[in-house]
Amino acid sequence: MTDDSQRNFRSVYYEKVGFRGVEEKKSLEILLKDDRLDIEKLCTFSQRFPLPSMYRALVWKALLGILPPHHDTHAQVMAYRKDQYHDILHALTVVRFISDATPQAEVYLRMYQLELGKLPRRPSFPLEPEDEAFLAIARAMEEMVEDSVDCYWITRCFMKQLNNKYRDALPQLPKAFEHYLNLEDSRLLSHLKTCSAVSKLPYDLWFKRCFAGCLPESSLQRVWDKVVSGSCKILVFVAVEILLTFKIKVMALSSAEKITTFLENIPQDSSDAIVSKAIDLWHKHCGTPVHSA
């Protein structure tokens, strides 16, 4: 066999015996061993393949700018990040904004607010919609990232990406959702319009919270791989695939309120298949996007 034939044979064999992605994992390991991380290649890899869980936090930190490209500075930079984390934590404790009983996601929110200069006068002040989105994302992130320092910095930079890089793109996603749902199933879209449900779909849950609280973290992290690496449009195709997956149920509902309530609480046992099909749809309509919103 030629080298290419052997490689293809191994890939097929690994998939058949349950070791799918072995070659991709080796490619990622090679990328991560370079003295200087190639962010462009990491983005491309993350958009084409799911990240192995053991490397996800490291890749996300690199793509979100938490870590610099050069390996020899990583330890020092993370030491600074850790010191800053504990300084902010101490400040919030001194002013009695948090305590040992404060849920961790809320701790992250108060740290984020303090850094932005948006800490309210009292903890009892009502939360803004952006704060609610941060909490949802932070709770999901806690299930994906074990280290509390990493979890805060990744959540913080993830939100920064949504609010800055995707600021103009996110408001356009409902229109894109309607466009692609029409291409995939015009009858289903017509039903939503007949029920006056299109404008009342859970867009905040889908797009502002990036499905945090809707999909289980085991499936959600595959979606966030794409968001972190440069494309928020993947969110549109997850929403489209949710509608396609539960078409029979949605078509049986005749009011916007019932449709929205169902979509906000979809069954969790189909989530892996939904995400896989959504990624296929994303590639079908967008090719393999790189750094595209």
CSV table of C-alpha atoms in Angstrom, one decimal, residues 20-267:
chain,number,residue,atom,x,y,z
A,20,ARG,CA,-13.2,8.1,14.9
A,21,GLY,CA,-11.0,11.2,14.7
A,22,VAL,CA,-7.6,9.5,15.6
A,23,GLU,CA,-5.9,11.1,12.6
A,24,GLU,CA,-7.5,14.5,13.4
A,25,LYS,CA,-6.4,14.3,17.0
A,26,LYS,CA,-2.8,13.6,15.9
A,27,SER,CA,-2.9,16.6,13.6
A,28,LEU,CA,-4.1,18.8,16.5
A,29,GLU,CA,-1.4,17.5,18.7
A,30,ILE,CA,1.2,18.5,16.1
A,31,LEU,CA,-0.3,22.0,15.9
A,32,LEU,CA,-0.2,22.4,19.7
A,33,LYS,CA,3.4,21.3,19.9
A,34,ASP,CA,4.7,24.1,17.7
A,35,ASP,CA,6.8,26.7,19.5
A,36,ARG,CA,4.4,29.3,18.2
A,37,LEU,CA,0.7,28.5,18.0
A,38,ASP,CA,-0.7,29.1,14.5
A,39,ILE,CA,-4.1,30.7,15.3
A,40,GLU,CA,-5.3,30.5,11.7
A,41,LYS,CA,-4.7,26.7,11.5
A,42,LEU,CA,-6.3,26.2,15.0
A,43,CYS,CA,-9.4,28.1,13.7
A,44,THR,CA,-9.6,26.0,10.6
A,45,PHE,CA,-9.2,22.8,12.6
A,46,SER,CA,-11.9,23.8,15.1
A,47,GLN,CA,-14.3,24.6,12.3
A,48,ARG,CA,-13.7,21.4,10.5
A,49,PHE,CA,-13.5,18.9,13.4
A,50,PRO,CA,-14.8,18.6,17.0
A,51,LEU,CA,-12.1,19.3,19.5
A,52,PRO,CA,-11.0,16.5,21.8
A,53,SER,CA,-12.2,17.3,25.3
A,54,MET,CA,-8.6,17.1,26.7
A,55,TYR,CA,-7.5,20.0,24.5
A,56,ARG,CA,-10.6,22.1,24.3
A,57,ALA,CA,-9.8,24.6,27.1
A,58,LEU,CA,-6.3,25.1,25.8
A,59,VAL,CA,-7.5,25.7,22.2
A,60,TRP,CA,-10.3,28.0,23.4
A,61,LYS,CA,-7.8,30.0,25.5
A,62,ALA,CA,-5.6,30.4,22.4
A,63,LEU,CA,-8.4,31.4,20.1
A,64,LEU,CA,-9.9,33.8,22.5
A,65,GLY,CA,-6.6,35.6,23.1
A,66,ILE,CA,-6.3,34.5,26.8
A,67,LEU,CA,-3.0,32.8,25.9
A,68,PRO,CA,-0.4,34.4,23.5
A,69,PRO,CA,0.9,32.3,20.6
A,70,HIS,CA,4.4,31.6,22.1
A,71,HIS,CA,4.5,28.6,24.4
A,72,ASP,CA,7.3,29.9,26.5
A,73,THR,CA,5.1,32.7,27.8
A,74,HIS,CA,2.1,30.6,28.7
A,75,ALA,CA,3.0,29.9,32.3
A,76,GLN,CA,3.8,33.5,33.1
A,77,VAL,CA,0.7,34.8,31.4
A,78,MET,CA,-1.6,32.4,33.2
A,79,ALA,CA,0.1,33.3,36.5
A,80,TYR,CA,-0.9,36.9,35.8
A,81,ARG,CA,-4.4,35.8,34.9
A,82,LYS,CA,-4.6,33.9,38.1
A,83,ASP,CA,-3.4,36.8,40.2
A,84,GLN,CA,-5.9,39.1,38.6
A,85,TYR,CA,-8.7,36.6,39.2
A,86,HIS,CA,-7.9,36.4,42.9
A,87,ASP,CA,-7.4,40.2,43.2
A,88,ILE,CA,-10.9,40.8,41.8
A,89,LEU,CA,-12.3,38.0,44.0
A,90,HIS,CA,-10.8,39.6,47.1
A,91,ALA,CA,-12.1,43.0,46.2
A,92,LEU,CA,-15.7,41.7,45.8
A,93,THR,CA,-15.4,39.9,49.1
A,94,VAL,CA,-14.2,43.0,50.9
A,95,VAL,CA,-17.1,45.1,49.7
A,96,ARG,CA,-19.4,42.1,50.6
A,97,PHE,CA,-20.8,41.7,47.1
A,98,ILE,CA,-20.0,37.9,47.3
A,99,SER,CA,-19.6,35.4,50.0
A,100,ASP,CA,-18.7,31.7,50.3
A,101,ALA,CA,-22.4,31.0,49.7
A,102,THR,CA,-22.5,32.9,46.4
A,103,PRO,CA,-23.1,30.5,43.4
A,104,GLN,CA,-19.9,30.3,41.3
A,105,ALA,CA,-21.6,31.6,38.1
A,106,GLU,CA,-22.8,34.6,40.0
A,107,VAL,CA,-19.3,35.2,41.3
A,108,TYR,CA,-18.0,35.2,37.7
A,109,LEU,CA,-20.8,37.7,36.8
A,110,ARG,CA,-19.8,40.1,39.6
A,111,MET,CA,-16.1,39.8,38.6
A,112,TYR,CA,-17.1,40.6,35.0
A,113,GLN,CA,-19.2,43.6,36.0
A,114,LEU,CA,-16.5,45.0,38.2
A,115,GLU,CA,-13.9,44.7,35.4
A,116,LEU,CA,-16.3,46.5,33.0
A,117,GLY,CA,-17.1,49.2,35.6
A,118,LYS,CA,-20.8,48.1,35.6
A,119,LEU,CA,-21.1,46.6,39.2
A,120,PRO,CA,-24.5,47.7,40.5
A,121,ARG,CA,-24.7,49.6,43.9
A,122,ARG,CA,-26.2,46.5,45.6
A,123,PRO,CA,-26.3,42.8,44.8
A,124,SER,CA,-30.1,42.9,45.1
A,125,PHE,CA,-30.4,45.1,42.0
A,126,PRO,CA,-32.4,43.4,39.2
A,127,LEU,CA,-30.2,41.8,36.5
A,128,GLU,CA,-30.0,43.2,33.0
A,129,PRO,CA,-30.7,40.8,30.0
A,130,GLU,CA,-27.0,40.8,29.2
A,131,ASP,CA,-26.3,39.7,32.8
A,132,GLU,CA,-28.8,36.8,32.5
A,133,ALA,CA,-27.1,35.7,29.3
A,134,PHE,CA,-23.7,35.8,31.0
A,135,LEU,CA,-25.1,33.7,33.9
A,136,ALA,CA,-26.5,31.1,31.5
A,137,ILE,CA,-23.2,30.9,29.6
A,138,ALA,CA,-21.2,30.8,32.8
A,139,ARG,CA,-23.3,27.9,34.2
A,140,ALA,CA,-22.8,25.9,31.0
A,141,MET,CA,-19.1,26.7,31.0
A,142,GLU,CA,-18.7,25.4,34.5
A,143,GLU,CA,-19.7,22.0,33.2
A,144,MET,CA,-17.1,22.1,30.4
A,145,VAL,CA,-14.1,23.7,32.1
A,146,GLU,CA,-12.9,22.3,35.5
A,147,ASP,CA,-10.4,25.0,36.6
A,148,SER,CA,-12.2,28.1,38.0
A,149,VAL,CA,-9.6,30.6,36.7
A,150,ASP,CA,-9.8,29.1,33.2
A,151,CYS,CA,-13.6,29.0,33.4
A,152,TYR,CA,-13.8,32.7,34.3
A,153,TRP,CA,-11.4,33.9,31.6
A,154,ILE,CA,-13.0,31.8,28.9
A,155,THR,CA,-16.5,32.9,29.9
A,156,ARG,CA,-15.3,36.6,30.0
A,157,CYS,CA,-13.6,36.4,26.6
A,158,PHE,CA,-16.5,34.4,25.1
A,159,MET,CA,-18.9,37.2,26.1
A,160,LYS,CA,-16.5,39.8,24.8
A,161,GLN,CA,-16.5,38.0,21.4
A,162,LEU,CA,-20.3,38.0,21.3
A,163,ASN,CA,-20.5,41.6,22.3
A,164,ASN,CA,-17.8,42.9,20.0
A,165,LYS,CA,-16.8,40.6,17.2
A,166,TYR,CA,-20.4,39.4,16.6
A,167,ARG,CA,-22.2,42.6,17.7
A,168,ASP,CA,-23.5,43.4,14.2
A,169,ALA,CA,-24.0,39.7,13.1
A,170,LEU,CA,-26.1,38.5,16.0
A,171,PRO,CA,-29.1,40.7,15.3
A,172,GLN,CA,-29.2,39.3,11.7
A,173,LEU,CA,-29.4,35.7,12.8
A,174,PRO,CA,-33.2,35.5,13.1
A,175,LYS,CA,-33.5,36.6,9.5
A,176,ALA,CA,-30.9,34.1,8.4
A,177,PHE,CA,-32.8,31.4,10.4
A,178,GLU,CA,-36.0,32.2,8.5
A,179,HIS,CA,-34.1,32.1,5.2
A,180,TYR,CA,-32.5,28.7,5.7
A,181,LEU,CA,-35.5,27.1,7.3
A,182,ASN,CA,-37.4,28.1,4.2
A,183,LEU,CA,-34.8,26.4,2.0
A,184,GLU,CA,-35.0,23.2,4.1
A,185,ASP,CA,-38.7,23.1,4.8
A,186,SER,CA,-40.9,25.9,3.4
A,187,ARG,CA,-44.1,24.1,4.8
A,188,LEU,CA,-42.7,24.2,8.3
A,189,LEU,CA,-41.9,27.9,8.0
A,190,SER,CA,-45.4,28.6,6.6
A,191,HIS,CA,-46.9,26.9,9.7
A,192,LEU,CA,-44.9,29.1,12.0
A,193,LYS,CA,-46.0,32.2,10.1
A,194,THR,CA,-49.7,31.0,10.2
A,195,CYS,CA,-49.4,30.7,14.0
A,196,SER,CA,-47.7,34.2,14.2
A,197,ALA,CA,-44.8,32.4,15.9
A,198,VAL,CA,-41.8,33.5,13.8
A,199,SER,CA,-41.3,36.8,15.8
A,200,LYS,CA,-41.8,35.0,19.1
A,201,LEU,CA,-39.3,32.2,18.7
A,202,PRO,CA,-36.7,32.0,21.6
A,203,TYR,CA,-34.1,33.9,19.7
A,204,ASP,CA,-32.4,35.2,22.9
A,205,LEU,CA,-32.0,31.6,24.1
A,206,TRP,CA,-30.6,30.5,20.7
A,207,PHE,CA,-28.5,33.4,19.7
A,208,LYS,CA,-27.7,35.7,22.7
A,209,ARG,CA,-27.1,32.7,25.0
A,210,CYS,CA,-25.8,30.5,22.3
A,211,PHE,CA,-28.1,27.6,23.4
A,212,ALA,CA,-26.8,27.6,27.0
A,213,GLY,CA,-29.7,26.2,29.0
A,214,CYS,CA,-31.2,24.6,25.9
A,215,LEU,CA,-28.7,21.9,24.9
A,216,PRO,CA,-26.7,19.7,27.3
A,217,GLU,CA,-23.1,20.7,27.7
A,218,SER,CA,-21.8,17.5,26.0
A,219,SER,CA,-23.5,18.7,22.8
A,220,LEU,CA,-23.2,22.4,23.3
A,221,GLN,CA,-19.4,22.4,23.4
A,222,ARG,CA,-19.3,21.2,19.8
A,223,VAL,CA,-21.3,24.2,18.8
A,224,TRP,CA,-19.2,26.6,20.8
A,225,ASP,CA,-16.1,25.2,19.1
A,226,LYS,CA,-17.4,26.8,15.9
A,227,VAL,CA,-18.4,30.0,17.6
A,228,VAL,CA,-15.1,30.5,19.4
A,229,SER,CA,-13.2,29.7,16.1
A,230,GLY,CA,-14.9,32.3,14.1
A,231,SER,CA,-18.5,31.6,13.1
A,232,CYS,CA,-21.6,32.5,15.0
A,233,LYS,CA,-23.7,31.4,12.0
A,234,ILE,CA,-23.5,27.8,13.2
A,235,LEU,CA,-26.2,29.0,15.8
A,236,VAL,CA,-28.6,29.5,12.9
A,237,PHE,CA,-28.3,25.9,11.7
A,238,VAL,CA,-28.7,24.5,15.2
A,239,ALA,CA,-32.0,26.4,15.4
A,240,VAL,CA,-33.0,25.2,12.0
A,241,GLU,CA,-32.2,21.6,12.8
A,242,ILE,CA,-34.1,21.7,16.1
A,243,LEU,CA,-37.2,22.7,14.0
A,244,LEU,CA,-36.6,20.0,11.5
A,245,THR,CA,-36.0,17.3,14.2
A,246,PHE,CA,-39.2,18.2,16.0
A,247,LYS,CA,-41.3,19.1,13.0
A,248,ILE,CA,-44.2,16.7,13.8
A,249,LYS,CA,-44.5,18.1,17.3
A,250,VAL,CA,-44.3,21.7,16.1
A,251,MET,CA,-46.8,21.2,13.3
A,252,ALA,CA,-49.2,19.8,15.8
A,253,LEU,CA,-49.1,23.0,17.9
A,254,SER,CA,-51.4,25.8,16.9
A,255,SER,CA,-50.3,28.7,19.0
A,256,ALA,CA,-47.1,30.8,19.1
A,257,GLU,CA,-47.0,30.5,22.9
A,258,LYS,CA,-47.1,26.7,22.8
A,259,ILE,CA,-44.5,26.5,20.1
A,260,THR,CA,-42.1,28.8,21.9
A,261,THR,CA,-42.6,27.0,25.2
A,262,PHE,CA,-41.8,23.6,23.6
A,263,LEU,CA,-38.7,25.0,21.8
A,264,GLU,CA,-37.4,26.4,25.0
A,265,ASN,CA,-37.6,23.0,26.6
A,266,ILE,CA,-36.8,20.5,23.9
A,267,PRO,CA,-36.0,16.8,24.8
